[in-house]
GROMACS .gro file of N, CA and C in nm:
model
  441
    1MET      N    1   2.850  -2.100  16.734
    1MET     CA    2   2.865  -2.013  16.619
    1MET      C    3   2.731  -1.997  16.550
    2ARG      N    4   2.722  -1.896  16.468
    2ARG     CA    5   2.597  -1.868  16.399
    2ARG      C    6   2.572  -1.970  16.289
    3LYS      N    7   2.447  -1.998  16.270
    3LYS     CA    8   2.408  -2.093  16.165
    3LYS      C    9   2.380  -2.015  16.038
    4ILE      N   10   2.430  -2.062  15.930
    4ILE     CA   11   2.401  -2.001  15.801
    4ILE      C   12   2.345  -2.110  15.713
    5ALA      N   13   2.222  -2.094  15.672
    5ALA     CA   14   2.159  -2.195  15.588
    5ALA      C   15   2.150  -2.140  15.447
    6ALA      N   16   2.207  -2.208  15.354
    6ALA     CA   17   2.200  -2.166  15.214
    6ALA      C   18   2.101  -2.257  15.145
    7ALA      N   19   1.996  -2.200  15.092
    7ALA     CA   20   1.893  -2.281  15.031
    7ALA      C   21   1.932  -2.329  14.893
    8ALA      N   22   2.048  -2.289  14.845
    8ALA     CA   23   2.097  -2.345  14.719
    8ALA      C   24   2.118  -2.492  14.747
    9SER      N   25   2.023  -2.571  14.706
    9SER     CA   26   2.016  -2.714  14.736
    9SER      C   27   2.007  -2.738  14.886
   10LEU      N   28   1.977  -2.634  14.960
   10LEU     CA   29   1.965  -2.639  15.105
   10LEU      C   30   2.085  -2.704  15.171
   11LEU      N   31   2.200  -2.662  15.127
   11LEU     CA   32   2.324  -2.703  15.192
   11LEU      C   33   2.332  -2.627  15.323
   12LEU      N   34   2.342  -2.696  15.431
   12LEU     CA   35   2.349  -2.631  15.560
   12LEU      C   36   2.494  -2.620  15.603
   13LEU      N   37   2.539  -2.499  15.616
   13LEU     CA   38   2.675  -2.476  15.660
   13LEU      C   39   2.668  -2.432  15.806
   14ILE      N   40   2.697  -2.519  15.894
   14ILE     CA   41   2.690  -2.488  16.036
   14ILE      C   42   2.832  -2.461  16.085
   15ALA      N   43   2.889  -2.351  16.039
   15ALA     CA   44   3.022  -2.309  16.079
   15ALA      C   45   3.124  -2.421  16.069
   16ALA      N   46   3.117  -2.500  15.965
   16ALA     CA   47   3.211  -2.611  15.945
   16ALA      C   48   3.287  -2.586  15.815
   17PRO      N   49   3.415  -2.557  15.823
   17PRO     CA   50   3.489  -2.534  15.699
   17PRO      C   51   3.493  -2.661  15.615
   18MET      N   52   3.469  -2.644  15.485
   18MET     CA   53   3.464  -2.759  15.396
   18MET      C   54   3.598  -2.786  15.329
   19GLN      N   55   3.685  -2.686  15.324
   19GLN     CA   56   3.810  -2.705  15.253
   19GLN      C   57   3.885  -2.824  15.313
   20GLY      N   58   3.927  -2.911  15.227
   20GLY     CA   59   4.000  -3.029  15.272
   20GLY      C   60   3.908  -3.144  15.306
   21GLN      N   61   3.778  -3.117  15.322
   21GLN     CA   62   3.684  -3.223  15.355
   21GLN      C   63   3.611  -3.275  15.232
   22VAL      N   64   3.606  -3.195  15.130
   22VAL     CA   65   3.535  -3.234  15.009
   22VAL      C   66   3.628  -3.315  14.920
   23SER      N   67   3.575  -3.422  14.865
   23SER     CA   68   3.652  -3.508  14.776
   23SER      C   69   3.713  -3.427  14.663
   24ARG      N   70   3.834  -3.456  14.628
   24ARG     CA   71   3.901  -3.387  14.517
   24ARG      C   72   3.909  -3.476  14.394
   25ASP      N   73   3.822  -3.576  14.387
   25ASP     CA   74   3.820  -3.670  14.275
   25ASP      C   75   3.801  -3.594  14.145
   26ALA      N   76   3.901  -3.594  14.060
   26ALA     CA   77   3.899  -3.518  13.935
   26ALA      C   78   3.793  -3.569  13.838
   27ASP      N   79   3.748  -3.693  13.854
   27ASP     CA   80   3.648  -3.748  13.763
   27ASP      C   81   3.505  -3.707  13.800
   28LYS      N   82   3.490  -3.641  13.914
   28LYS     CA   83   3.356  -3.603  13.960
   28LYS      C   84   3.333  -3.454  13.937
   29THR      N   85   3.206  -3.420  13.913
   29THR     CA   86   3.168  -3.280  13.899
   29THR      C   87   3.164  -3.216  14.038
   30PRO      N   88   3.166  -3.083  14.045
   30PRO     CA   89   3.153  -3.019  14.177
   30PRO      C   90   3.027  -3.063  14.251
   31LYS      N   91   2.916  -3.079  14.179
   31LYS     CA   92   2.792  -3.121  14.243
   31LYS      C   93   2.806  -3.262  14.301
   32GLU      N   94   2.872  -3.353  14.227
   32GLU     CA   95   2.892  -3.489  14.278
   32GLU      C   96   2.982  -3.487  14.402
   33ARG      N   97   3.085  -3.404  14.400
   33ARG     CA   98   3.173  -3.393  14.518
   33ARG      C   99   3.097  -3.337  14.638
   34LEU      N  100   3.011  -3.238  14.613
   34LEU     CA  101   2.930  -3.181  14.721
   34LEU      C  102   2.834  -3.286  14.776
   35ASN      N  103   2.770  -3.362  14.687
   35ASN     CA  104   2.680  -3.468  14.733
   35ASN      C  105   2.754  -3.571  14.817
   36ASP      N  106   2.878  -3.606  14.778
   36ASP     CA  107   2.960  -3.698  14.857
   36ASP      C  108   2.982  -3.642  14.997
   37PHE      N  109   3.017  -3.514  15.003
   37PHE     CA  110   3.041  -3.449  15.133
   37PHE      C  111   2.914  -3.452  15.218
   38LEU      N  112   2.801  -3.418  15.158
   38LEU     CA  113   2.676  -3.416  15.233
   38LEU      C  114   2.637  -3.555  15.281
   39ASP      N  115   2.660  -3.656  15.198
   39ASP     CA  116   2.631  -3.793  15.239
   39ASP      C  117   2.720  -3.834  15.356
   40GLU      N  118   2.849  -3.799  15.348
   40GLU     CA  119   2.944  -3.835  15.454
   40GLU      C  120   2.911  -3.767  15.586
   41THR      N  121   2.857  -3.645  15.580
   41THR     CA  122   2.827  -3.571  15.702
   41THR      C  123   2.683  -3.590  15.749
   42GLY      N  124   2.604  -3.665  15.672
   42GLY     CA  125   2.466  -3.691  15.711
   42GLY      C  126   2.370  -3.578  15.678
   43GLN      N  127   2.415  -3.477  15.605
   43GLN     CA  128   2.327  -3.366  15.571
   43GLN      C  129   2.231  -3.404  15.460
   44GLY      N  130   2.282  -3.464  15.353
   44GLY     CA  131   2.198  -3.504  15.241
   44GLY      C  132   2.132  -3.384  15.175
   45MET      N  133   2.075  -3.408  15.060
   45MET     CA  134   2.004  -3.304  14.987
   45MET      C  135   1.856  -3.317  15.019
   46LYS      N  136   1.798  -3.212  15.070
   46LYS     CA  137   1.658  -3.216  15.111
   46LYS      C  138   1.584  -3.097  15.053
   47LYS      N  139   1.453  -3.109  15.046
   47LYS     CA  140   1.370  -3.000  14.999
   47LYS      C  141   1.340  -2.905  15.115
   48ALA      N  142   1.308  -2.780  15.078
   48ALA     CA  143   1.282  -2.678  15.179
   48ALA      C  144   1.175  -2.721  15.279
   49GLY      N  145   1.068  -2.780  15.229
   49GLY     CA  146   0.959  -2.820  15.316
   49GLY      C  147   0.997  -2.928  15.414
   50GLU      N  148   1.100  -3.006  15.382
   50GLU     CA  149   1.146  -3.113  15.470
   50GLU      C  150   1.250  -3.063  15.569
   51THR      N  151   1.327  -2.964  15.531
   51THR     CA  152   1.443  -2.922  15.609
   51THR      C  153   1.417  -2.803  15.698
   52ILE      N  154   1.365  -2.696  15.644
   52ILE     CA  155   1.358  -2.570  15.716
   52ILE      C  156   1.275  -2.577  15.844
   53PRO      N  157   1.157  -2.643  15.844
   53PRO     CA  158   1.079  -2.646  15.968
   53PRO      C  159   1.154  -2.710  16.085
   54GLY      N  160   1.247  -2.799  16.058
   54GLY     CA  161   1.320  -2.865  16.165
   54GLY      C  162   1.442  -2.790  16.213
   55LEU      N  163   1.475  -2.679  16.150
   55LEU     CA  164   1.592  -2.601  16.191
   55LEU      C  165   1.557  -2.512  16.308
   56ALA      N  166   1.647  -2.502  16.402
   56ALA     CA  167   1.627  -2.413  16.517
   56ALA      C  168   1.688  -2.278  16.483
   57LEU      N  169   1.619  -2.202  16.397
   57LEU     CA  170   1.668  -2.072  16.355
   57LEU      C  171   1.621  -1.966  16.453
   58ASP      N  172   1.714  -1.881  16.496
   58ASP     CA  173   1.680  -1.776  16.591
   58ASP      C  174   1.742  -1.643  16.547
   59GLU      N  175   1.742  -1.546  16.637
   59GLU     CA  176   1.791  -1.413  16.603
   59GLU      C  177   1.941  -1.411  16.572
   60ARG      N  178   2.009  -1.522  16.590
   60ARG     CA  179   2.151  -1.532  16.555
   60ARG      C  180   2.171  -1.613  16.427
   61SER      N  181   2.063  -1.639  16.355
   61SER     CA  182   2.068  -1.724  16.236
   61SER      C  183   2.048  -1.643  16.109
   62ALA      N  184   2.111  -1.692  16.002
   62ALA     CA  185   2.099  -1.630  15.870
   62ALA      C  186   2.067  -1.738  15.768
   63ALA      N  187   1.993  -1.700  15.665
   63ALA     CA  188   1.960  -1.793  15.557
   63ALA      C  189   1.974  -1.719  15.425
   64VAL      N  190   2.020  -1.789  15.322
   64VAL     CA  191   2.031  -1.731  15.189
   64VAL      C  192   1.961  -1.825  15.092
   65VAL      N  193   1.876  -1.768  15.007
   65VAL     CA  194   1.794  -1.847  14.915
   65VAL      C  195   1.843  -1.828  14.772
   66MET      N  196   1.876  -1.939  14.706
   66MET     CA  197   1.905  -1.941  14.562
   66MET      C  198   1.939  -2.083  14.521
   67SER      N  199   1.845  -2.150  14.459
   67SER     CA  200   1.870  -2.287  14.414
   67SER      C  201   1.861  -2.300  14.263
   68HIS      N  202   1.822  -2.195  14.194
   68HIS     CA  203   1.799  -2.195  14.049
   68HIS      C  204   1.674  -2.273  14.011
   69VAL      N  205   1.594  -2.313  14.109
   69VAL     CA  206   1.464  -2.377  14.083
   69VAL      C  207   1.359  -2.286  14.146
   70PHE      N  208   1.283  -2.217  14.062
   70PHE     CA  209   1.195  -2.111  14.108
   70PHE      C  210   1.100  -2.155  14.219
   71GLU      N  211   1.029  -2.264  14.199
   71GLU     CA  212   0.931  -2.309  14.299
   71GLU      C  213   0.999  -2.348  14.431
   72ARG      N  214   1.116  -2.408  14.422
   72ARG     CA  215   1.191  -2.444  14.543
   72ARG      C  216   1.232  -2.317  14.618
   73ASP      N  217   1.277  -2.217  14.543
   73ASP     CA  218   1.317  -2.091  14.606
   73ASP      C  219   1.198  -2.021  14.670
   74LYS      N  220   1.082  -2.026  14.604
   74LYS     CA  221   0.963  -1.963  14.659
   74LYS      C  222   0.925  -2.026  14.792
   75GLU      N  223   0.928  -2.158  14.798
   75GLU     CA  224   0.896  -2.229  14.922
   75GLU      C  225   1.000  -2.201  15.029
   76ALA      N  226   1.128  -2.203  14.993
   76ALA     CA  227   1.234  -2.177  15.089
   76ALA      C  228   1.223  -2.034  15.143
   77LEU      N  229   1.200  -1.938  15.055
   77LEU     CA  230   1.189  -1.799  15.098
   77LEU      C  231   1.074  -1.782  15.196
   78ARG      N  232   0.960  -1.840  15.164
   78ARG     CA  233   0.844  -1.832  15.255
   78ARG      C  234   0.878  -1.891  15.391
   79ARG      N  235   0.937  -2.009  15.390
   79ARG     CA  236   0.965  -2.077  15.517
   79ARG      C  237   1.073  -2.004  15.597
   80PHE      N  238   1.175  -1.952  15.531
   80PHE     CA  239   1.278  -1.878  15.604
   80PHE      C  240   1.222  -1.748  15.661
   81LEU      N  241   1.137  -1.679  15.585
   81LEU     CA  242   1.078  -1.556  15.637
   81LEU      C  243   0.985  -1.583  15.755
   82GLU      N  244   0.923  -1.700  15.758
   82GLU     CA  245   0.838  -1.738  15.871
   82GLU      C  246   0.919  -1.786  15.991
   83SER      N  247   1.046  -1.818  15.969
   83SER     CA  248   1.131  -1.873  16.075
   83SER      C  249   1.179  -1.761  16.167
   84GLY      N  250   1.257  -1.800  16.265
   84GLY     CA  251   1.314  -1.704  16.359
   84GLY      C  252   1.443  -1.640  16.310
   85ALA      N  253   1.488  -1.674  16.190
   85ALA     CA  254   1.614  -1.619  16.138
   85ALA      C  255   1.606  -1.467  16.131
   86ALA      N  256   1.714  -1.400  16.170
   86ALA     CA  257   1.719  -1.254  16.168
   86ALA      C  258   1.756  -1.200  16.030
   87TYR      N  259   1.820  -1.282  15.950
   87TYR     CA  260   1.868  -1.240  15.818
   87TYR      C  261   1.824  -1.343  15.715
   88VAL      N  262   1.752  -1.298  15.614
   88VAL     CA  263   1.714  -1.384  15.502
   88VAL      C  264   1.757  -1.311  15.375
   89GLY      N  265   1.856  -1.368  15.308
   89GLY     CA  266   1.906  -1.308  15.185
   89GLY      C  267   1.845  -1.377  15.065
   90LEU      N  268   1.815  -1.299  14.963
   90LEU     CA  269   1.760  -1.352  14.839
   90LEU      C  270   1.856  -1.319  14.726
   91GLN      N  271   1.919  -1.422  14.673
   91GLN     CA  272   2.017  -1.403  14.566
   91GLN      C  273   1.949  -1.420  14.432
   92GLY      N  274   1.992  -1.346  14.335
   92GLY     CA  275   1.936  -1.355  14.201
   92GLY      C  276   1.908  -1.217  14.147
   93ASN      N  277   1.873  -1.211  14.020
   93ASN     CA  278   1.850  -1.080  13.961
   93ASN      C  279   1.719  -1.019  14.012
   94ARG      N  280   1.710  -0.888  13.997
   94ARG     CA  281   1.597  -0.813  14.052
   94ARG      C  282   1.462  -0.862  13.996
   95ARG      N  283   1.455  -0.890  13.867
   95ARG     CA  284   1.328  -0.933  13.806
   95ARG      C  285   1.282  -1.066  13.867
   96ARG      N  286   1.373  -1.160  13.884
   96ARG     CA  287   1.338  -1.290  13.941
   96ARG      C  288   1.294  -1.274  14.087
   97SER      N  289   1.368  -1.192  14.161
   97SER     CA  290   1.335  -1.169  14.302
   97SER      C  291   1.199  -1.104  14.316
   98GLU      N  292   1.171  -1.004  14.234
   98GLU     CA  293   1.040  -0.939  14.238
   98GLU      C  294   0.928  -1.037  14.203
   99ARG      N  295   0.955  -1.126  14.108
   99ARG     CA  296   0.855  -1.227  14.072
   99ARG      C  297   0.830  -1.323  14.188
  100LEU      N  298   0.936  -1.364  14.258
  100LEU     CA  299   0.920  -1.451  14.375
  100LEU      C  300   0.830  -1.384  14.479
  101LEU      N  301   0.860  -1.259  14.510
  101LEU     CA  302   0.782  -1.187  14.611
  101LEU      C  303   0.638  -1.165  14.564
  102LYS      N  304   0.620  -1.135  14.437
  102LYS     CA  305   0.486  -1.115  14.382
  102LYS      C  306   0.404  -1.243  14.392
  103GLU      N  307   0.464  -1.356  14.355
  103GLU     CA  308   0.390  -1.483  14.361
  103GLU      C  309   0.360  -1.524  14.505
  104LEU      N  310   0.451  -1.495  14.597
  104LEU     CA  311   0.422  -1.522  14.737
  104LEU      C  312   0.301  -1.441  14.783
  105ALA      N  313   0.297  -1.314  14.744
  105ALA     CA  314   0.184  -1.229  14.780
  105ALA      C  315   0.054  -1.282  14.718
  106GLU      N  316   0.062  -1.326  14.592
  106GLU     CA  317  -0.057  -1.381  14.525
  106GLU      C  318  -0.104  -1.509  14.593
  107ASP      N  319  -0.011  -1.581  14.656
  107ASP     CA  320  -0.045  -1.704  14.729
  107ASP      C  321  -0.099  -1.674  14.869
  108GLY      N  322  -0.108  -1.543  14.904
  108GLY     CA  323  -0.161  -1.506  15.034
  108GLY      C  324  -0.056  -1.486  15.142
  109PHE      N  325   0.071  -1.487  15.105
  109PHE     CA  326   0.178  -1.468  15.203
  109PHE      C  327   0.196  -1.319  15.228
  110ALA      N  328   0.174  -1.275  15.350
  110ALA     CA  329   0.185  -1.133  15.384
  110ALA      C  330   0.329  -1.100  15.422
  111LEU      N  331   0.385  -1.004  15.352
  111LEU     CA  332   0.521  -0.957  15.381
  111LEU      C  333   0.509  -0.834  15.471
  112ASP      N  334   0.492  -0.860  15.603
  112ASP     CA  335   0.475  -0.751  15.698
  112ASP      C  336   0.609  -0.684  15.729
  113ASP      N  337   0.607  -0.583  15.815
  113ASP     CA  338   0.729  -0.507  15.845
  113ASP      C  339   0.838  -0.595  15.904
  114ALA      N  340   0.803  -0.689  15.989
  114ALA     CA  341   0.903  -0.777  16.050
  114ALA      C  342   0.973  -0.862  15.945
  115LYS      N  343   0.897  -0.912  15.850
  115LYS     CA  344   0.957  -0.994  15.743
  115LYS      C  345   1.039  -0.906  15.648
  116ARG      N  346   0.990  -0.785  15.620
  116ARG     CA  347   1.066  -0.694  15.533
  116ARG      C  348   1.201  -0.658  15.596
  117THR      N  349   1.203  -0.642  15.728
  117THR     CA  350   1.326  -0.606  15.798
  117THR      C  351   1.431  -0.716  15.785
  118LYS      N  352   1.391  -0.840  15.789
  118LYS     CA  353   1.488  -0.949  15.782
  118LYS      C  354   1.527  -0.986  15.639
  119LEU      N  355   1.447  -0.942  15.539
  119LEU     CA  356   1.473  -0.977  15.399
  119LEU      C  357   1.576  -0.881  15.338
  120HIS      N  358   1.681  -0.938  15.279
  120HIS     CA  359   1.787  -0.859  15.215
  120HIS      C  360   1.801  -0.904  15.071
  121TRP      N  361   1.773  -0.811  14.978
  121TRP     CA  362   1.791  -0.841  14.836
  121TRP      C  363   1.814  -0.711  14.762
  122PRO      N  364   1.902  -0.704  14.672
  122PRO     CA  365   1.993  -0.814  14.641
  122PRO      C  366   2.083  -0.843  14.760
  123VAL      N  367   2.117  -0.968  14.774
  123VAL     CA  368   2.191  -1.015  14.890
  123VAL      C  369   2.338  -0.973  14.880
  124GLY      N  370   2.397  -0.945  14.995
  124GLY     CA  371   2.539  -0.914  15.002
  124GLY      C  372   2.570  -0.766  15.001
  125LEU      N  373   2.684  -0.732  15.059
  125LEU     CA  374   2.732  -0.594  15.056
  125LEU      C  375   2.786  -0.563  14.918
  126ASP      N  376   2.775  -0.439  14.878
  126ASP     CA  377   2.825  -0.396  14.747
  126ASP      C  378   2.975  -0.370  14.757
  127ILE      N  379   3.052  -0.475  14.732
  127ILE     CA  380   3.199  -0.463  14.735
  127ILE      C  381   3.258  -0.483  14.595
  128GLY      N  382   3.170  -0.479  14.495
  128GLY     CA  383   3.216  -0.500  14.358
  128GLY      C  384   3.250  -0.644  14.329
  129ALA      N  385   3.188  -0.736  14.401
  129ALA     CA  386   3.218  -0.879  14.388
  129ALA      C  387   3.175  -0.931  14.251
  130GLU      N  388   3.263  -1.008  14.189
  130GLU     CA  389   3.231  -1.073  14.062
  130GLU      C  390   3.254  -1.223  14.068
  131SER      N  391   3.355  -1.268  14.139
  131SER     CA  392   3.383  -1.412  14.147
  131SER      C  393   3.291  -1.475  14.251
  132PRO      N  394   3.265  -1.606  14.239
  132PRO     CA  395   3.180  -1.673  14.340
  132PRO      C  396   3.234  -1.655  14.482
  133GLU      N  397   3.366  -1.658  14.497
  133GLU     CA  398   3.426  -1.643  14.629
  133GLU      C  399   3.398  -1.504  14.686
  134ALA      N  400   3.414  -1.401  14.602
  134ALA     CA  401   3.391  -1.265  14.648
  134ALA      C  402   3.243  -1.240  14.678
  135ILE      N  403   3.155  -1.300  14.598
  135ILE     CA  404   3.011  -1.288  14.623
  135ILE      C  405   2.977  -1.354  14.757
  136ALA      N  406   3.031  -1.472  14.781
  136ALA     CA  407   3.007  -1.540  14.909
  136ALA      C  408   3.058  -1.455  15.025
  137LEU      N  409   3.174  -1.395  15.010
  137LEU     CA  410   3.229  -1.309  15.115
  137LEU      C  411   3.138  -1.189  15.140
  138SER      N  412   3.085  -1.129  15.033
  138SER     CA  413   2.996  -1.013  15.049
  138SER      C  414   2.868  -1.053  15.123
  139ILE      N  415   2.818  -1.174  15.097
  139ILE     CA  416   2.698  -1.223  15.164
  139ILE      C  417   2.727  -1.247  15.313
  140LEU      N  418   2.838  -1.313  15.341
  140LEU     CA  419   2.874  -1.338  15.480
  140LEU      C  420   2.897  -1.209  15.556
  141ALA      N  421   2.959  -1.110  15.490
  141ALA     CA  422   2.984  -0.981  15.556
  141ALA      C  423   2.853  -0.912  15.589
  142GLU      N  424   2.757  -0.915  15.497
  142GLU     CA  425   2.628  -0.851  15.523
  142GLU      C  426   2.555  -0.923  15.636
  143ALA      N  427   2.552  -1.055  15.630
  143ALA     CA  428   2.485  -1.132  15.735
  143ALA      C  429   2.550  -1.104  15.871
  144HIS      N  430   2.683  -1.098  15.873
  144HIS     CA  431   2.755  -1.070  15.999
  144HIS      C  432   2.719  -0.931  16.051
  145ALA      N  433   2.710  -0.833  15.961
  145ALA     CA  434   2.677  -0.697  16.001
  145ALA      C  435   2.536  -0.691  16.062
  146VAL      N  436   2.443  -0.766  16.005
  146VAL     CA  437   2.305  -0.767  16.053
  146VAL      C  438   2.295  -0.839  16.187
  147LEU      N  439   2.367  -0.950  16.199
  147LEU     CA  440   2.358  -1.029  16.321
  147LEU      C  441   2.438  -0.968  16.432
   0.00000   0.00000   0.00000
């Protein structure tokens, strides 16, 4: 199956459904439950510089960037665009996305035609999504269409 890497905390979803696998402990926050799941599966929380270079991303791979930490997103975006992934989605508002791309350019990162072709922002198909679930579905649909 296709690999989808979400740089939001670099949670790697390798076609493994999480429903039923994530702890439902009511005393834990969603982030704590996610960390429990990642610890149990050996994924752990890693930084872009530690994780992305080791991924075998190819023309059947997709990545989505959005961690809410600007510098982490900048590094992840650069590394995903340099990877073999065919689809790189950038989630977030237009101003933030433009700033990410501008700073990458100022750092000497060239956004050539090949990288522009794989970069999708705003990420996801326009299906009028408002809920997190619908937004995720729109992103998966766009990635599927590209791949």
